[in-house]
Tab-separated table of C-alpha atoms in Angstrom:
chain	number	residue	atom	x	y	z
Y	19	MET	CA	0.000	0.000	0.000
Y	20	SER	CA	1.233	3.513	-0.686
Y	21	GLU	CA	1.974	5.821	2.214
Y	22	PRO	CA	-0.730	7.310	4.466
Y	23	LEU	CA	-1.891	10.758	3.355
Y	24	VAL	CA	-4.763	11.594	5.722
Y	25	VAL	CA	-4.659	10.109	9.211
Y	26	LEU	CA	-7.283	10.613	11.932
Y	27	GLU	CA	-6.473	9.265	15.382
Y	28	LYS	CA	-9.012	9.147	18.215
Y	29	VAL	CA	-10.873	12.201	16.891
Y	30	ASN	CA	-13.744	13.476	19.049
Y	31	LYS	CA	-16.272	16.222	18.449
Y	32	HIS	CA	-19.433	17.357	20.250
Y	33	PHE	CA	-22.185	19.750	19.241
Y	34	GLY	CA	-23.514	20.627	22.686
Y	35	ASP	CA	-24.471	17.318	24.302
Y	36	LEU	CA	-24.389	15.478	21.003
Y	37	HIS	CA	-21.259	13.380	20.529
Y	38	VAL	CA	-20.971	13.530	16.726
Y	39	LEU	CA	-17.518	11.976	16.278
Y	40	LYS	CA	-16.520	9.263	18.742
Y	41	ASP	CA	-12.866	8.213	18.793
Y	42	ILE	CA	-12.591	8.157	15.013
Y	43	ASP	CA	-9.565	6.317	13.615
Y	44	LEU	CA	-9.173	6.457	9.854
Y	45	THR	CA	-6.185	6.284	7.538
Y	46	VAL	CA	-6.498	7.181	3.857
Y	47	HIS	CA	-3.559	6.303	1.633
Y	48	ARG	CA	-2.267	8.272	-1.310
Y	49	GLY	CA	-4.301	7.459	-4.406
Y	50	GLU	CA	-7.064	5.779	-2.430
Y	51	VAL	CA	-10.768	6.524	-2.870
Y	52	VAL	CA	-12.692	6.168	0.378
Y	53	VAL	CA	-16.467	6.517	0.287
Y	54	VAL	CA	-18.174	7.307	3.593
Y	55	ILE	CA	-21.788	6.243	3.865
Y	56	GLY	CA	-24.342	5.909	6.618
Y	57	PRO	CA	-27.686	7.221	7.838
Y	58	SER	CA	-28.326	10.951	8.228
Y	59	GLY	CA	-26.835	12.367	11.404
Y	60	SER	CA	-24.150	9.697	11.618
Y	61	GLY	CA	-21.303	12.235	11.576
Y	62	LYS	CA	-20.209	11.811	7.940
Y	63	SER	CA	-20.216	15.501	6.991
Y	64	THR	CA	-18.630	16.523	10.279
Y	65	LEU	CA	-15.841	14.024	9.623
Y	66	CYS	CA	-15.305	15.505	6.189
Y	67	ARG	CA	-15.258	19.072	7.515
Y	68	ALA	CA	-12.885	18.190	10.342
Y	69	ILE	CA	-10.236	17.129	7.840
Y	70	ASN	CA	-9.646	20.710	6.746
Y	71	ARG	CA	-10.626	22.232	10.090
Y	72	LEU	CA	-13.906	23.743	8.964
Y	73	GLU	CA	-15.029	21.974	12.131
Y	74	PRO	CA	-12.534	22.188	14.998
Y	75	ILE	CA	-12.102	18.944	16.918
Y	76	GLU	CA	-11.942	18.604	20.702
Y	77	SER	CA	-9.456	15.806	21.022
Y	78	GLY	CA	-7.428	13.455	18.911
Y	79	ARG	CA	-5.151	14.210	16.019
Y	80	ILE	CA	-5.458	14.718	12.276
Y	81	THR	CA	-2.414	14.770	10.021
Y	82	LEU	CA	-2.141	15.521	6.330
Y	83	ASP	CA	0.916	14.128	4.596
Y	84	GLY	CA	2.601	13.709	7.975
Y	85	VAL	CA	1.877	17.252	9.185
Y	86	PRO	CA	-0.621	17.856	12.039
Y	87	LEU	CA	-3.468	20.222	11.144
Y	88	PRO	CA	-2.571	23.737	12.294
Y	89	GLU	CA	-5.007	25.582	14.562
Y	90	GLU	CA	-5.377	28.732	12.505
Y	91	GLY	CA	-3.602	31.497	10.621
Y	92	LYS	CA	-1.369	31.232	7.572
Y	93	ASP	CA	-0.406	27.623	8.193
Y	94	LEU	CA	-4.046	26.626	8.146
Y	95	ALA	CA	-4.647	28.545	4.907
Y	96	ARG	CA	-1.687	26.731	3.378
Y	97	LEU	CA	-2.995	23.392	4.515
Y	98	ARG	CA	-6.472	24.145	3.187
Y	99	ALA	CA	-4.889	24.836	-0.186
Y	100	ASP	CA	-3.741	21.193	-0.193
Y	101	VAL	CA	-7.237	19.919	0.554
Y	102	GLY	CA	-9.781	20.422	-2.211
Y	103	MET	CA	-13.341	20.599	-0.938
Y	104	VAL	CA	-16.560	20.234	-2.892
Y	105	PHE	CA	-19.756	20.878	-0.947
Y	106	GLN	CA	-23.406	20.088	-1.328
Y	107	SER	CA	-24.029	23.704	-2.322
Y	108	PHE	CA	-21.657	24.852	-5.001
Y	109	ASN	CA	-20.314	27.901	-3.147
Y	110	LEU	CA	-19.205	29.634	-6.351
Y	111	PHE	CA	-18.734	33.402	-6.340
Y	112	ALA	CA	-21.856	34.696	-8.062
Y	113	HIS	CA	-20.267	37.948	-9.254
Y	114	LYS	CA	-17.313	36.229	-10.920
Y	115	THR	CA	-17.276	34.324	-14.186
Y	116	VAL	CA	-16.657	30.593	-14.273
Y	117	LEU	CA	-13.072	31.198	-15.368
Y	118	GLU	CA	-12.518	33.760	-12.595
Y	119	ASN	CA	-13.908	31.324	-10.027
Y	120	VAL	CA	-11.390	28.693	-11.080
Y	121	THR	CA	-8.371	31.036	-11.310
Y	122	LEU	CA	-8.934	32.913	-8.050
Y	123	GLY	CA	-7.247	30.415	-5.694
Y	124	PRO	CA	-4.062	29.830	-7.700
Y	125	LEU	CA	-3.663	33.585	-8.253
Y	126	LYS	CA	-4.388	34.703	-4.693
Y	127	VAL	CA	-3.186	31.796	-2.554
Y	128	ARG	CA	-0.569	30.117	-4.695
Y	129	ARG	CA	0.568	33.420	-6.275
Y	130	GLN	CA	1.027	31.804	-9.662
Y	131	LYS	CA	1.356	33.697	-12.947
Y	132	LYS	CA	-1.881	34.755	-14.579
Y	133	ASP	CA	-1.277	33.328	-18.057
Y	134	ALA	CA	-0.316	29.894	-16.751
Y	135	VAL	CA	-3.227	29.883	-14.311
Y	136	GLU	CA	-5.761	30.764	-17.006
Y	137	GLN	CA	-4.415	28.139	-19.351
Y	138	ARG	CA	-4.623	25.483	-16.663
Y	139	ALA	CA	-8.116	26.641	-15.645
Y	140	ARG	CA	-9.341	26.211	-19.219
Y	141	GLN	CA	-7.832	22.716	-19.322
Y	142	LEU	CA	-9.631	21.836	-16.089
Y	143	LEU	CA	-12.935	23.208	-17.371
Y	144	GLU	CA	-12.412	21.064	-20.463
Y	145	ARG	CA	-11.714	18.075	-18.237
Y	146	VAL	CA	-14.997	18.482	-16.349
Y	147	GLY	CA	-16.899	19.173	-19.568
Y	148	VAL	CA	-17.775	22.864	-19.218
Y	149	ALA	CA	-15.028	24.562	-21.263
Y	150	ASP	CA	-17.676	26.379	-23.319
Y	151	GLN	CA	-19.101	28.029	-20.166
Y	152	ALA	CA	-15.895	29.819	-19.132
Y	153	ASP	CA	-17.205	33.366	-19.596
Y	154	LYS	CA	-20.624	32.814	-18.068
Y	155	TYR	CA	-21.654	33.532	-14.494
Y	156	PRO	CA	-22.699	30.724	-12.140
Y	157	ALA	CA	-26.380	31.737	-12.266
Y	158	GLN	CA	-26.390	31.033	-16.013
Y	159	LEU	CA	-25.377	27.407	-15.454
Y	160	SER	CA	-27.330	24.330	-14.432
Y	161	GLY	CA	-26.698	22.849	-11.009
Y	162	GLY	CA	-24.709	20.017	-12.528
Y	163	GLN	CA	-22.533	22.453	-14.464
Y	164	GLN	CA	-21.987	24.576	-11.359
Y	165	GLN	CA	-20.876	21.559	-9.361
Y	166	ARG	CA	-18.459	20.562	-12.112
Y	167	VAL	CA	-17.021	24.083	-12.033
Y	168	ALA	CA	-16.658	23.709	-8.254
Y	169	ILE	CA	-14.660	20.513	-8.859
Y	170	ALA	CA	-12.449	22.293	-11.412
Y	171	ARG	CA	-11.950	25.133	-8.929
Y	172	ALA	CA	-10.789	22.684	-6.250
Y	173	LEU	CA	-8.485	20.917	-8.712
Y	174	ALA	CA	-6.915	24.212	-9.776
Y	175	MET	CA	-5.095	24.320	-6.442
Y	176	ASP	CA	-3.390	20.973	-7.167
Y	177	PRO	CA	-4.679	19.521	-3.912
Y	178	LYS	CA	-3.170	16.426	-2.336
Y	179	VAL	CA	-6.614	15.146	-1.448
Y	180	MET	CA	-10.174	15.972	-2.539
Y	181	LEU	CA	-13.043	15.958	-0.049
Y	182	PHE	CA	-16.567	15.664	-1.397
Y	183	ASP	CA	-19.415	16.301	1.040
Y	184	GLU	CA	-22.679	15.060	-0.505
Y	185	PRO	CA	-21.708	16.635	-3.847
Y	186	THR	CA	-24.854	15.498	-5.672
Y	187	SER	CA	-27.547	15.807	-3.020
Y	188	ALA	CA	-28.681	19.266	-4.151
Y	189	LEU	CA	-28.891	18.247	-7.809
Y	190	ASP	CA	-31.810	17.166	-9.958
Y	191	PRO	CA	-31.637	13.457	-10.789
Y	192	GLU	CA	-30.659	13.996	-14.415
Y	193	MET	CA	-27.618	16.028	-13.360
Y	194	ILE	CA	-26.256	13.615	-10.787
Y	195	ASN	CA	-24.487	11.329	-13.241
Y	196	GLU	CA	-22.650	14.132	-15.024
Y	197	VAL	CA	-21.016	15.009	-11.692
Y	198	LEU	CA	-20.423	11.389	-10.649
Y	199	ASP	CA	-18.801	10.687	-14.030
Y	200	VAL	CA	-16.277	13.471	-13.436
Y	201	MET	CA	-15.585	12.080	-9.967
Y	202	THR	CA	-15.200	8.539	-11.314
Y	203	ASN	CA	-12.648	9.776	-13.857
Y	204	LEU	CA	-10.733	11.561	-11.106
Y	205	ALA	CA	-10.694	8.363	-9.075
Y	206	GLN	CA	-9.389	6.407	-12.050
Y	207	GLU	CA	-6.632	8.979	-12.549
Y	208	GLY	CA	-5.356	8.305	-9.031
Y	209	MET	CA	-6.648	11.314	-7.102
Y	210	THR	CA	-6.884	10.676	-3.359
Y	211	MET	CA	-10.558	11.185	-2.508
Y	212	ILE	CA	-12.795	11.063	0.546
Y	213	VAL	CA	-16.405	11.115	-0.571
Y	214	VAL	CA	-19.500	11.402	1.606
Y	215	THR	CA	-22.421	10.322	-0.554
Y	216	HIS	CA	-25.747	8.513	-0.796
Y	217	GLU	CA	-24.913	7.341	-4.307
Y	218	MET	CA	-24.317	3.632	-3.821
Y	219	GLY	CA	-23.598	3.022	-7.503
Y	220	PHE	CA	-20.678	5.421	-7.268
Y	221	ALA	CA	-19.455	3.733	-4.092
Y	222	ARG	CA	-19.513	0.362	-5.846
Y	223	ARG	CA	-17.857	1.665	-8.989
Y	224	ALA	CA	-15.199	4.039	-7.716
Y	225	ALA	CA	-14.340	3.256	-4.096
Y	226	ASN	CA	-11.323	1.282	-2.961
Y	227	ARG	CA	-12.893	1.195	0.461
Y	228	VAL	CA	-16.306	1.859	1.960
Y	229	VAL	CA	-16.475	3.304	5.460
Y	230	PHE	CA	-19.858	2.889	7.124
Y	231	MET	CA	-20.677	5.358	9.904
Y	232	ALA	CA	-23.573	5.317	12.359
Y	233	GLY	CA	-24.063	7.247	15.582
Y	234	GLY	CA	-20.770	9.089	15.289
Y	235	GLU	CA	-18.677	5.937	14.962
Y	236	ILE	CA	-17.037	4.016	12.164
Y	237	VAL	CA	-18.983	0.782	12.424
Y	238	GLU	CA	-17.506	-1.068	9.512
Y	239	THR	CA	-14.923	-0.636	6.789
Y	240	SER	CA	-14.366	-2.960	3.839
Y	241	THR	CA	-14.150	-3.195	0.060
Y	242	PRO	CA	-17.302	-2.207	-1.844
Y	243	ASP	CA	-17.846	-5.812	-2.896
Y	244	GLU	CA	-17.691	-7.122	0.642
Y	245	PHE	CA	-19.745	-4.295	2.058
Y	246	PHE	CA	-22.622	-4.473	-0.409
Y	247	THR	CA	-22.820	-8.255	-0.635
Y	248	ASN	CA	-21.976	-9.198	2.930
Y	249	PRO	CA	-22.222	-6.371	5.488
Y	250	GLN	CA	-21.007	-7.571	8.890
Y	251	SER	CA	-22.807	-5.333	11.372
Y	252	PRO	CA	-26.546	-5.278	12.061
Y	253	ARG	CA	-26.557	-1.494	11.534
Y	254	ALA	CA	-25.019	-1.790	8.088
Y	255	GLN	CA	-27.395	-4.618	7.179
Y	256	ASP	CA	-30.341	-2.505	8.297
Y	257	PHE	CA	-29.088	0.559	6.404
Y	258	LEU	CA	-28.533	-1.394	3.179
Y	259	SER	CA	-31.875	-3.165	3.381
Y	260	LYS	CA	-33.568	0.263	3.516
Y	261	ILE	CA	-31.695	1.886	0.657
Y	262	LEU	CA	-31.202	-0.998	-1.729
Y	263	THR	CA	-34.888	-1.877	-1.851
Y	264	HIS	CA	-35.853	1.549	-3.239
């Protein structure tokens, strides 16, 4: 196995009295695609957001490429630049064009040269299938196109790992596959990915490993084949029986 890239050790997090992450241990290796699934409220999104400190944790340790997550300040900004994040809502800047949305990070954070950044941004927009939308504003795009721009924007920073938090849950059904196809291609190209999703087809197709969470804990972790054909825990069996019958 290649070397560990994202490591969580005994990570705990509360929201008030609610213990949303309970002693989470998880190691994601370079080039691995880990899909996190589980019922609503199981802590999946919080886990995802803890990895780039959008959610501070109370105890435990998270390291990225061997470096512990900084608390705040410039070091944290630098670390966030190495972690691409794609959310449920697209979070694009409405007053900037698609191209400007994608070039902003490399120009401002990475301080790269404008010509090179624009060229790369156009290549990324091509890669996610929206090259012809470069001069439009987000509001002129469909939800699926906006989410693909959000993926291109995250990729523009050359992240070490991509986090996807329910990236298709705000989309109309006919747009879901266009986003999942882009993500599947990324996975095949060797991008390290942690994906929180309800899309079981994607989990089967693209994941190296499925992590099943319930009640703030990692209940089970296995290959997609094992998980979907022979889940070990009663909670996973119950969860799968509910979703796979629909």
